[in-house]
């Protein structure tokens, strides 16, 4: 049976997992902003063109 | 019949406040360290005084041990501690502000400290551009403490019974994990990861794109990160985010503002790849309101002719709507210019501020979940009236799974939403009575009550004292979402007339 | 290229008709109140360079304030007199002289006082909507001067005394709470 990893190793693994998760969260937030920029630009373009 | 609180109750409250002051003392080390690093010796003295003032009662609370034999978990006790915390912490936090001489009267420093801790961002500071850097860091640290929930910060370090009531009293309904402590740790984890990435991105951008000196770039980054992620809105320079003249910088801040206005429950769901988030009532509500208000503002600005080029309109319009809806209060246009945004643009920004971000986030305002539930409750009533008798209207909604909208829940949601509208009108009425134009008075009132911080110039040094007091009240009550404040009032009444 | 063109045109205008530039001496608040009226106009401003010199390739961005603090900043003993009033400047690097001017204004320095001549740009289309003054000429009126950094003073001494007191109380609390021996 494999022995339990050292607590330090476990801690490091958990943190590494958190960093991956956090990066995923940030990527989604950045995508939201990018989508907003595209939507806002399309709107602005229309408004300025129609005015 | 009201029961008069016992001496034990008062001792418990004093003990908890002492522990929260220990957090204030610890937080003061950050600006103190910066003052020493940058040779701001006067400011270092002010911070030593503040840390000492907070540390003595904190140590006394430990010595007296009044909280050691806590016997029962009392809901109202937790609420009272939170309401008092949000008065005591800004009061202690005014010390360095007042000693700096950059505020006209003591009440102005209390206004700013309250604005900081409630993550509002309105300010009465004078000559901000010559303010010591360490004092600037303290203003922003107050926003960070307030956004994270200072009581939550205390809970992370000192486990306490009554934790749940205190946690919820700070405006967070949901627990992500079964225990409040592990929820608190998750909130810190999210903040630390955003902090490391955000500060690094802003510092690098500051050095490479804006050409700032590295130390100054880090100084700006750490301040605006705290203000953006905690949807605070203070900035280290008088011209707010317009100071940076950088679309990239604004982009990074936009990501941080979005993150700040998201509930920590949603962060947890995103981190763990939970599917079906777009079905959540709150996510749908905020996306819908954001889309509508963005369109309203951009059309308004386009019609008014303030902007004649699409890229400029996109950049300014989107940033201002984002800043308003997330309750941040950053600005990329001057106060004077913002006050000229009339018609649809004014409506878009003001309504965005009033609605606010998600519940259990650092944003203020009515909050999207309440808006969504209010609309659902109203739509259900209309449907019931239109459908034939006996037809069943489903009273369920999606929010991390299927939930039931009970009549009691609908009632409570509508009551709080109504209280917010009342709070907005209160400030607008006072401002109008003092002779400010109604639109400006309303704008500023909503900005204070919803913890936003955008200003059209009403908040200025020398403003009428009564109006300043009302705005302080609005920030305090609005951030705590009424309940804790009502509990404190009830507690005071029971002290006075209880048996 | 554009900067050079503006520089040439502005110098020409100034040479031919000094009265024209004199008529355009403005405050930041004038520009803030009537931006559309001044858009594209050559204006003259006086004030303090403040914050940071943002050196970006061939141009430098810096803020110019013309509020009451340019003579008496609060850390230098000035009294509070309202908020700051400033606008961004975009200065061609050829006329940027940080050694001669000294550091920009902050808590450590009253920044250099300068007179600038430049074109006011309101939501400039070619600068993704920035509002600023494209500087063509800058004259140093008074270089930066250091402000006192102060000392720990009485607040600091009281603070240290309170911290010592807090440490003693905390130590006493720990001593009392120690587990009984045996």
XYZ file of C-alpha atoms in Angstrom:
732
model
C 0.000 0.000 0.000
C 1.408 3.433 -0.842
C 2.189 5.535 2.211
C 0.531 8.926 2.753
C 2.528 11.793 1.267
C 4.372 14.103 3.644
C 2.126 16.944 4.979
C 4.322 19.511 3.245
C 3.872 17.712 -0.073
C 0.117 17.558 0.531
C 0.039 21.264 1.324
C 2.039 22.105 -1.793
C -0.251 19.948 -3.941
C -3.334 21.685 -2.577
C -1.840 25.104 -3.254
C -0.857 24.117 -6.792
C -4.413 22.954 -7.351
C -5.689 26.278 -6.005
C -3.439 28.187 -8.399
C -4.788 26.205 -11.352
C -8.353 26.817 -10.148
C -7.681 30.524 -9.574
C -6.151 30.904 -13.018
C -9.254 29.295 -14.502
C -11.432 31.761 -12.593
C -9.350 34.712 -13.775
C -9.452 33.492 -17.369
C -13.254 33.379 -17.227
C -13.402 36.877 -15.699
C -11.087 38.209 -18.427
C -13.287 36.551 -21.057
C -16.351 38.272 -19.600
C -14.570 41.641 -19.928
C -13.529 40.866 -23.509
C -17.112 39.977 -24.432
C -18.288 43.215 -22.814
C -15.733 45.204 -24.826
C -16.947 43.620 -28.061
C -20.610 44.255 -27.198
C -19.888 47.847 -26.109
C -17.877 48.507 -29.261
C -20.610 47.136 -31.519
C -23.147 49.336 -29.736
C -20.912 52.415 -29.868
C -20.169 51.865 -33.519
C -23.873 51.643 -34.309
C -24.769 54.700 -32.249
C -21.998 56.857 -33.730
C -22.802 55.675 -37.273
C -26.533 56.309 -36.933
C -26.190 59.695 -35.301
C -41.443 42.943 26.538
C -37.806 43.798 25.946
C -35.191 41.947 27.987
C -32.419 44.149 29.302
C -29.051 42.685 28.241
C -27.010 41.273 31.113
C -23.510 42.342 32.102
C -22.303 39.110 30.489
C -23.832 40.203 27.168
C -22.023 43.535 27.321
C -18.758 41.798 28.249
C -19.079 39.440 25.294
C -19.607 42.358 22.941
C -16.637 44.242 24.395
C -14.499 41.116 24.073
C -15.383 40.634 20.397
C -14.762 44.307 19.632
C -11.355 43.976 21.299
C -10.455 41.117 18.983
C -11.544 43.103 15.954
C -9.322 45.974 17.093
C -6.441 43.467 17.102
C -7.091 43.024 13.376
C -7.028 46.820 12.917
C -3.698 46.994 14.758
C -2.298 44.241 12.533
C -3.603 45.944 9.379
C -1.915 49.185 10.482
C 1.465 47.474 10.129
C 1.160 47.667 6.328
C 1.077 51.506 6.094
C 3.570 51.721 8.989
C 5.988 49.502 7.084
C 5.537 51.604 3.939
C 6.073 54.839 5.904
C 9.375 53.509 7.288
C 10.441 52.166 3.871
C 9.784 55.544 2.229
C 11.089 57.687 5.094
C 7.710 59.297 5.875
C 8.567 59.749 9.545
C 5.643 61.949 10.608
C 3.246 59.444 9.073
C 5.076 56.575 10.804
C 4.337 58.352 14.091
C 0.639 58.652 13.247
C 0.427 54.938 12.449
C 2.267 53.989 15.649
C -0.324 55.995 17.571
C -3.194 54.287 15.770
C -1.743 50.810 16.230
C -1.119 51.495 19.922
C -4.653 52.867 20.368
C -6.119 49.704 18.832
C -3.687 47.322 20.558
C -4.373 48.380 24.164
C -8.106 47.489 24.165
C -7.300 44.371 22.132
C -4.801 43.235 24.788
C -7.203 44.227 27.570
C -9.909 42.039 25.987
C -7.454 39.140 26.059
C -6.519 39.858 29.680
C -10.081 40.131 30.942
C -11.048 36.944 29.118
C -14.692 37.952 29.005
C -15.317 35.829 25.946
C -13.775 32.653 27.343
C -16.892 31.291 28.964
C -19.274 32.002 26.113
C -22.255 29.810 26.799
C -24.747 30.408 24.103
C -24.798 31.394 20.469
C -26.884 34.509 20.420
C -27.967 35.698 16.987
C -28.606 39.320 17.933
C -25.305 39.519 19.794
C -23.426 38.796 16.586
C -25.433 41.429 14.731
C -24.725 44.051 17.398
C -20.995 43.310 17.279
C -20.973 43.789 13.508
C -22.929 47.058 13.598
C -20.625 48.421 16.316
C -17.510 47.177 14.538
C -18.438 49.219 11.505
C -18.554 52.331 13.705
C -15.555 51.666 15.948
C -13.095 50.648 13.219
C -13.560 53.796 11.103
C -13.397 55.886 14.279
C -9.981 54.404 15.177
C -8.969 54.499 11.518
C -9.412 58.284 11.386
C -6.345 58.898 13.579
C -3.676 58.998 10.829
C -6.059 60.779 8.468
C -6.768 63.519 10.991
C -3.123 63.950 11.990
C -2.092 64.300 8.330
C -3.923 67.642 8.114
C -5.409 66.783 4.713
C -9.010 66.883 5.931
C -10.854 70.045 6.944
C -12.600 68.736 10.071
C -12.643 65.510 12.071
C -16.046 64.543 10.673
C -14.506 64.612 7.179
C -11.948 62.001 8.257
C -14.736 59.853 9.713
C -16.621 60.273 6.432
C -13.597 59.036 4.502
C -12.875 56.171 6.898
C -16.528 55.090 6.694
C -16.406 55.492 2.914
C -13.280 53.322 2.938
C -14.525 50.518 5.120
C -17.902 50.378 3.392
C -16.009 50.261 0.046
C -17.842 53.358 -1.133
C -15.037 55.566 -2.412
C -16.480 59.048 -1.931
C -13.831 61.279 -0.399
C -13.422 64.654 1.290
C -9.617 64.555 1.195
C -7.869 67.786 0.228
C -4.614 67.995 -1.707
C -4.642 64.223 -2.292
C -1.769 64.617 -4.753
C 0.592 65.601 -1.903
C -0.757 63.061 0.618
C 1.865 60.770 2.221
C 1.980 57.445 0.372
C 1.529 55.519 3.605
C -1.702 57.394 4.401
C -2.882 56.559 0.890
C -2.096 52.904 1.552
C -4.115 53.114 4.777
C -7.151 54.552 2.939
C -6.991 51.647 0.519
C -6.326 49.095 3.267
C -9.552 50.256 4.905
C -11.331 49.387 1.666
C -9.681 45.995 1.601
C -10.631 45.300 5.227
C -14.178 46.429 4.614
C -14.563 44.543 1.353
C -13.249 41.309 2.785
C -15.454 41.897 5.812
C -13.398 42.918 8.807
C -15.363 40.607 11.065
C -14.684 37.811 8.611
C -11.015 38.676 8.932
C -11.276 38.367 12.697
C -13.148 35.082 12.362
C -10.294 33.660 10.307
C -7.900 34.174 13.173
C -10.098 33.710 16.215
C -12.772 31.053 16.056
C -15.852 32.217 17.850
C -19.304 30.956 18.465
C -21.874 33.295 17.017
C -19.625 33.359 13.961
C -22.443 32.577 11.564
C -24.588 35.505 12.606
C -21.620 37.868 12.372
C -20.699 36.509 8.957
C -24.198 36.966 7.598
C -24.612 40.356 9.235
C -21.788 41.645 7.041
C -24.035 41.151 4.032
C -23.240 37.573 3.052
C -26.165 35.202 2.876
C -24.462 32.139 1.560
C -21.958 29.797 3.081
C -19.797 28.005 0.567
C -18.586 25.372 2.996
C -20.483 23.990 5.987
C -18.217 25.898 8.381
C -17.872 29.660 8.387
C -14.161 29.378 9.069
C -13.490 27.296 5.961
C -15.689 29.669 3.951
C -13.616 32.557 5.312
C -10.415 30.756 4.313
C -11.768 30.243 0.784
C -12.598 33.951 0.533
C -9.012 34.790 1.545
C -7.642 32.305 -0.966
C -9.627 33.896 -3.808
C -8.456 37.341 -2.695
C -4.798 36.342 -2.392
C -4.714 34.766 -5.859
C -6.418 37.808 -7.411
C -4.059 39.989 -5.390
C -0.869 38.329 -6.591
C -1.987 38.268 -10.223
C -3.599 41.736 -10.110
C -0.732 43.541 -8.375
C 1.855 41.856 -10.619
C -0.065 42.727 -13.801
C -0.607 46.341 -12.734
C 2.997 46.794 -11.589
C 4.421 45.367 -14.803
C 1.990 47.459 -16.861
C 2.982 50.530 -14.833
C 6.684 49.990 -15.468
C 6.640 48.770 -19.072
C 3.686 50.615 -20.595
C 3.291 53.740 -18.497
C 6.973 54.216 -17.756
C 6.630 54.677 -13.996
C 9.486 54.042 -11.559
C 9.237 50.468 -10.176
C 8.519 51.485 -6.562
C 5.889 54.010 -7.597
C 4.374 51.502 -9.987
C 4.065 48.954 -7.169
C 2.581 51.657 -4.930
C -0.106 52.475 -7.501
C -0.735 48.784 -8.186
C -1.267 47.747 -4.589
C -3.616 50.673 -3.955
C -5.781 50.325 -7.027
C -5.853 46.539 -6.664
C -7.361 46.865 -3.181
C -9.827 49.464 -4.434
C -10.804 47.449 -7.537
C -11.119 43.930 -6.146
C -13.001 45.174 -3.107
C -15.094 47.459 -5.329
C -13.930 50.417 -3.228
C -13.083 53.190 -5.637
C -10.454 55.223 -3.811
C -7.439 56.081 -5.954
C -4.026 57.455 -4.991
C -4.316 60.484 -7.303
C -6.947 63.184 -7.616
C -7.918 62.407 -11.216
C -8.940 58.821 -10.347
C -8.177 56.245 -13.051
C -7.938 58.955 -15.735
C -4.521 59.636 -14.149
C -3.058 56.519 -15.789
C -4.003 57.327 -19.410
C -3.857 53.639 -20.242
C -6.499 51.408 -21.794
C -4.560 48.315 -20.726
C -4.511 49.425 -17.081
C -8.262 50.050 -17.278
C -8.688 46.562 -18.775
C -6.871 44.881 -15.873
C -8.950 46.926 -13.418
C -12.128 45.922 -15.271
C -11.294 42.233 -14.726
C -10.679 42.905 -11.026
C -13.945 44.872 -10.703
C -15.890 42.033 -12.326
C -14.213 39.583 -9.944
C -15.087 41.825 -6.999
C -18.752 42.086 -7.915
C -19.054 38.301 -8.279
C -20.306 36.372 -5.271
C -17.761 34.098 -3.636
C -20.214 31.266 -4.296
C -19.831 31.938 -8.008
C -16.036 32.058 -7.639
C -16.218 28.643 -6.006
C -18.449 27.314 -8.778
C -16.102 28.661 -11.478
C -13.052 27.232 -9.735
C -14.659 23.830 -9.637
C -16.013 23.870 -13.200
C -19.613 23.726 -12.070
C -21.890 23.608 -15.091
C -25.172 25.333 -15.731
C -24.154 28.605 -14.039
C -25.954 30.605 -16.708
C -29.216 29.105 -15.437
C -28.685 30.752 -12.045
C -31.216 33.476 -11.392
C -28.578 35.861 -10.059
C -26.173 35.385 -12.983
C -29.009 35.882 -15.462
C -30.230 38.974 -13.637
C -26.863 40.712 -13.513
C -26.098 39.892 -17.159
C -29.501 41.228 -18.204
C -29.353 44.426 -16.163
C -25.742 45.021 -17.187
C -26.568 44.561 -20.876
C -29.579 46.878 -20.731
C -27.811 49.603 -18.745
C -24.714 49.462 -20.938
C -26.918 49.953 -23.997
C -28.882 52.770 -22.337
C -25.703 54.615 -21.301
C -23.921 54.221 -24.631
C -26.988 55.308 -26.606
C -27.385 58.258 -24.207
C -23.771 59.324 -24.593
C -23.934 58.851 -28.367
C -27.069 60.976 -28.705
C -25.709 63.743 -26.481
C -22.683 64.122 -28.732
C -20.151 63.972 -25.885
C -18.317 61.285 -27.839
C -18.043 61.292 -31.596
C -15.790 58.261 -32.091
C -16.720 54.666 -31.364
C -13.458 53.581 -29.630
C -13.590 56.542 -27.228
C -17.281 55.957 -26.537
C -16.659 52.250 -25.897
C -13.750 52.847 -23.561
C -15.307 55.592 -21.431
C -18.876 54.302 -21.534
C -18.073 50.698 -20.655
C -15.656 51.615 -17.865
C -18.132 53.978 -16.212
C -21.037 51.485 -16.400
C -18.797 48.720 -15.086
C -17.586 50.953 -12.278
C -21.180 51.883 -11.387
C -22.758 48.424 -11.634
C -19.972 46.711 -9.686
C -20.201 49.445 -7.058
C -16.539 50.403 -7.453
C -16.658 54.113 -8.193
C -13.504 54.487 -10.294
C -13.791 57.183 -12.922
C -12.049 57.880 -16.195
C -13.820 61.189 -16.723
C -13.711 64.257 -14.487
C -16.406 64.963 -11.910
C -17.477 68.001 -13.929
C -17.822 65.924 -17.074
C -19.764 63.205 -15.273
C -22.164 65.846 -13.967
C -22.866 66.814 -17.595
C -23.894 63.274 -18.538
C -27.613 63.862 -18.752
C -30.647 62.062 -20.145
C -30.217 58.361 -20.845
C -26.568 58.315 -19.788
C -27.517 59.703 -16.368
C -30.309 57.134 -16.034
C -28.013 54.271 -17.064
C -25.285 55.111 -14.569
C -27.639 55.927 -11.680
C -29.717 52.762 -12.070
C -26.544 50.674 -12.444
C -25.307 52.098 -9.124
C -28.656 51.480 -7.430
C -28.831 47.818 -8.504
C -25.285 46.911 -7.462
C -23.409 43.626 -7.781
C -24.074 40.108 -6.570
C -25.013 39.157 -3.050
C -22.145 37.874 -0.906
C -19.687 39.906 -2.961
C -17.920 43.106 -1.966
C -20.358 45.239 -3.985
C -23.222 47.222 -2.459
C -26.660 48.210 -3.700
C -29.900 46.252 -3.758
C -27.972 43.303 -5.277
C -28.871 41.165 -8.265
C -30.380 38.220 -6.400
C -32.940 40.522 -4.754
C -33.719 42.194 -8.083
C -34.174 38.795 -9.731
C -36.384 37.505 -6.927
C -38.451 40.690 -6.822
C -39.065 40.497 -10.565
C -39.920 36.796 -10.265
C -42.340 37.402 -7.387
C -44.071 40.150 -9.346
C -44.187 38.099 -12.554
C -45.631 35.142 -10.621
C -48.383 37.343 -9.165
C -49.284 38.643 -12.612
C -49.259 35.122 -14.032
C -51.501 33.920 -11.216
C -53.961 36.707 -11.918
C -54.055 35.959 -15.642
C -54.195 32.158 -15.522
C -57.446 30.331 -14.883
C -58.301 29.679 -11.271
C -56.584 26.626 -9.875
C -53.654 26.804 -12.315
C -50.329 26.264 -10.561
C -47.528 28.777 -11.084
C -44.173 27.173 -10.211
C -42.520 29.037 -7.340
C -39.047 27.624 -7.947
C -35.898 29.265 -9.261
C -32.342 28.192 -10.046
C -29.544 29.282 -7.744
C -26.908 26.534 -7.467
C -29.748 24.021 -7.713
C -33.497 24.372 -7.517
C -34.749 26.648 -4.745
C -38.261 27.568 -3.654
C -39.358 31.180 -3.448
C -41.497 31.026 -0.321
C -43.909 33.885 0.430
C -41.784 34.707 3.484
C -38.634 34.925 1.394
C -40.389 37.082 -1.211
C -41.642 39.365 1.534
C -38.210 39.775 3.090
C -36.526 40.374 -0.286
C -39.074 43.022 -1.228
C -38.834 44.677 2.176
C -35.048 45.091 1.885
C -35.338 46.311 -1.721
C -37.878 48.861 -0.578
C -35.654 49.958 2.289
C -32.892 50.638 -0.226
C -35.227 52.770 -2.314
C -36.135 54.630 0.874
C -32.454 55.142 1.697
C -31.794 56.496 -1.810
C -34.702 58.923 -1.498
C -33.686 60.053 1.987
C -30.320 61.357 0.799
C -31.814 62.833 -2.361
C -34.377 64.709 -0.249
C -31.750 66.107 2.092
C -29.542 67.162 -0.816
C -32.460 68.794 -2.587
C -33.428 70.629 0.595
C -29.901 72.055 0.718
C -30.374 73.478 -2.762
C -28.584 70.917 -4.924
C -30.325 70.065 -8.221
C -32.521 66.993 -7.713
C -30.655 64.843 -10.244
C -27.284 65.558 -8.614
C -28.677 65.003 -5.109
C -30.154 61.669 -6.206
C -26.964 60.579 -7.961
C -24.824 61.260 -4.905
C -27.345 59.694 -2.543
C -27.481 56.462 -4.557
C -23.704 56.477 -4.854
C -23.317 56.648 -1.048
C -26.088 54.192 -0.132
C -25.035 51.584 -2.684
C -21.351 51.925 -1.698
C -20.287 53.047 -5.181
C -18.335 56.291 -4.897
C -18.934 58.022 -8.225
C -19.523 61.716 -7.681
C -20.965 64.618 -9.617
C -19.406 67.089 -7.202
C -21.907 67.204 -4.339
C -19.458 65.434 -2.021
C -16.900 68.186 -1.514
C -14.987 69.668 1.417
C -17.191 72.110 3.260
C -20.452 70.360 2.404
C -23.267 70.895 4.939
C -22.654 68.908 8.140
C -26.152 67.403 8.252
C -25.776 66.152 4.715
C -22.386 64.679 5.564
C -23.928 62.883 8.556
C -26.768 61.543 6.411
C -24.285 60.217 3.849
C -22.246 58.538 6.604
C -25.471 56.915 7.809
C -26.344 55.845 4.262
C -22.947 54.212 3.747
C -23.122 52.390 7.101
C -26.721 51.203 6.775
C -26.396 50.390 3.066
C -23.280 48.254 3.481
C -24.741 46.279 6.408
C -28.008 45.773 4.503
C -30.136 47.147 7.359
C -30.445 44.043 9.547
C -27.412 44.563 11.790
C -28.295 48.233 12.234
C -31.844 47.362 13.264
C -30.451 44.815 15.726
C -28.203 47.489 17.233
C -31.130 49.893 17.570
C -33.156 47.130 19.253
C -30.254 46.382 21.553
C -29.947 50.042 22.549
C -33.690 50.220 23.156
C -33.521 47.149 25.377
C -30.620 48.709 27.292
C -32.685 51.831 27.887
C -36.140 50.457 28.602
C -35.725 46.680 28.967
C -36.624 44.844 32.134
C 5.441 63.534 -37.069
C 2.157 64.934 -35.850
C 3.870 66.342 -32.760
C 6.486 68.025 -34.926
C 3.781 69.505 -37.120
C 1.926 70.937 -34.122
C 5.211 72.265 -32.756
C 5.970 74.082 -35.998
C 2.451 75.466 -36.385
C 2.253 76.596 -32.775
C 5.672 78.274 -32.911
C 4.629 80.052 -36.083
C 1.378 81.233 -34.520
C 3.218 82.418 -31.420
C 5.818 84.263 -33.476
C 3.288 86.032 -35.686
C 0.659 86.864 -33.155
C 1.762 86.789 -29.545
C -1.622 88.267 -28.623
C -3.367 85.125 -29.858
C -1.595 82.889 -27.356
C -1.923 85.438 -24.578
C -5.682 85.348 -25.138
C -5.642 81.603 -24.633
C -4.185 81.607 -21.114
C -6.537 79.269 -19.297
C -7.036 77.371 -16.033
C -7.643 73.659 -15.854
C -11.154 74.444 -14.659
C -11.841 76.432 -17.884
C -10.950 73.352 -19.923
C -13.002 71.136 -17.607
C -16.056 73.415 -17.853
C -15.987 74.012 -21.616
C -14.022 71.169 -23.164
C -15.754 71.256 -26.526
C -15.081 74.981 -26.940
C -11.341 74.522 -26.325
C -10.956 71.246 -28.246
C -8.135 71.632 -30.759
C -7.173 75.108 -29.486
C -3.652 76.065 -28.484
C -3.750 77.048 -24.820
C -1.312 78.266 -22.188
C -1.435 76.786 -18.684
C 0.619 77.330 -15.556
C 0.948 74.875 -12.733
C 2.821 72.130 -10.895
C 3.914 68.853 -12.477
C 2.702 66.167 -10.108
C 2.658 62.429 -9.482
C 4.861 60.508 -11.905
C 6.763 61.101 -15.112
C 5.348 58.351 -17.323
C 8.038 57.919 -19.940
C 6.566 56.090 -22.943
C 8.974 56.003 -25.852
C 9.098 59.428 -27.472
C 6.563 61.056 -25.188
C 6.106 61.659 -21.460
C 2.761 61.744 -19.676
C 2.471 63.778 -16.501
C -0.293 65.582 -14.631
C -0.339 69.366 -14.276
C -2.197 70.813 -11.296
C -3.161 74.477 -10.994
C -4.886 74.415 -7.595
C -4.010 76.430 -4.457
C -1.473 73.787 -3.405
C 1.043 74.513 -6.138
C 2.512 77.222 -3.910
C 1.621 75.773 -0.504
C 1.157 72.021 -0.436
C -0.286 70.718 2.828
C 2.875 68.745 3.790
C 4.794 72.023 3.412
C 2.543 73.786 5.903
C -0.251 74.886 3.566
C -3.848 74.957 4.761
C -6.587 72.766 3.280
C -8.260 74.704 0.457
C -10.418 72.166 -1.401
C -9.637 69.378 -3.818
C -6.911 69.203 -6.452
C -7.450 70.370 -10.013
C -5.373 68.807 -12.734
C -5.077 67.664 -16.320
C -2.822 65.261 -18.174
C 0.026 66.579 -20.322
C 1.673 64.720 -23.183
C 5.168 66.107 -23.593
C 7.527 65.246 -26.473
C 10.612 63.645 -24.979
C 12.844 66.248 -26.785
C 11.619 69.002 -24.468
C 11.447 66.817 -21.339
C 14.133 67.823 -18.829
C 13.766 65.910 -15.539
C 17.229 66.947 -14.307
C 16.489 70.631 -14.730
C 12.942 70.442 -13.402
C 13.417 68.039 -10.480
C 11.009 65.290 -9.377
C 7.239 65.651 -9.871
C 5.137 66.781 -6.916
C 4.366 64.331 -4.119
C 4.557 64.286 -0.334
C 8.338 64.633 -0.730
C 8.462 67.470 -3.255
C 6.567 70.486 -4.338
C 6.838 69.632 -8.020
C 8.322 71.935 -10.665
C 6.175 74.944 -11.561
C 5.969 75.343 -15.312
C 4.207 77.245 -18.049
C 3.090 75.038 -20.910
C 1.777 75.831 -24.356
C -0.057 73.105 -26.176
C -3.098 71.893 -28.014
C -6.050 70.843 -25.857
C -7.403 67.496 -27.016
C -10.852 66.413 -25.806
C -11.674 62.692 -26.144
C -9.029 62.557 -28.851
C -9.956 60.047 -31.539
C -6.317 59.185 -32.293
C -5.563 58.571 -28.589
C -8.476 56.210 -27.844
C -10.520 58.959 -26.230
C -7.944 60.535 -23.910
C -8.385 64.137 -22.780
C -5.062 65.976 -22.390
C -2.856 68.837 -23.532
C -0.370 67.984 -26.294
C 2.514 70.174 -25.144
C 4.559 72.055 -27.743
C 6.493 74.342 -25.434
C 7.303 74.229 -21.749
C 9.032 76.862 -19.602
C 10.337 76.170 -16.132
C 9.152 78.823 -13.668
C 10.464 77.273 -10.455
C 12.179 73.892 -10.061
C 10.932 71.267 -7.617
C 11.791 71.803 -3.972
C 11.896 69.175 -1.224
C 9.247 69.165 1.499
C 10.060 68.230 5.109
C 9.778 64.490 5.831
C 9.023 65.238 9.489
C 9.830 63.085 12.493
C 8.060 60.509 14.655
C 7.041 63.324 17.017
C 4.671 63.185 19.959
C 2.102 60.892 18.248
C 4.849 58.376 17.550
C 6.151 58.474 21.129
C 2.651 58.061 22.581
C 2.070 55.220 20.107
C 5.239 53.406 21.221
C 4.243 53.830 24.891
C 0.793 52.396 24.134
C 2.331 49.463 22.279
C 4.604 48.685 25.235
C 1.566 48.859 27.521
C -0.398 46.555 25.206
C 2.494 44.084 25.109
C 2.652 44.040 28.926
C -1.096 43.459 29.245
C -0.947 40.724 26.614
C 1.987 39.037 28.363
C 0.081 39.176 31.659
C -2.960 37.608 29.956
C -0.805 34.789 28.578
C 0.859 34.268 31.979
C -2.507 34.015 33.673
C -3.888 31.645 31.040
C -0.911 29.219 31.192
C -1.895 25.633 31.962
C -1.346 24.573 35.600
C 1.847 22.606 36.222
C 1.814 18.914 36.905
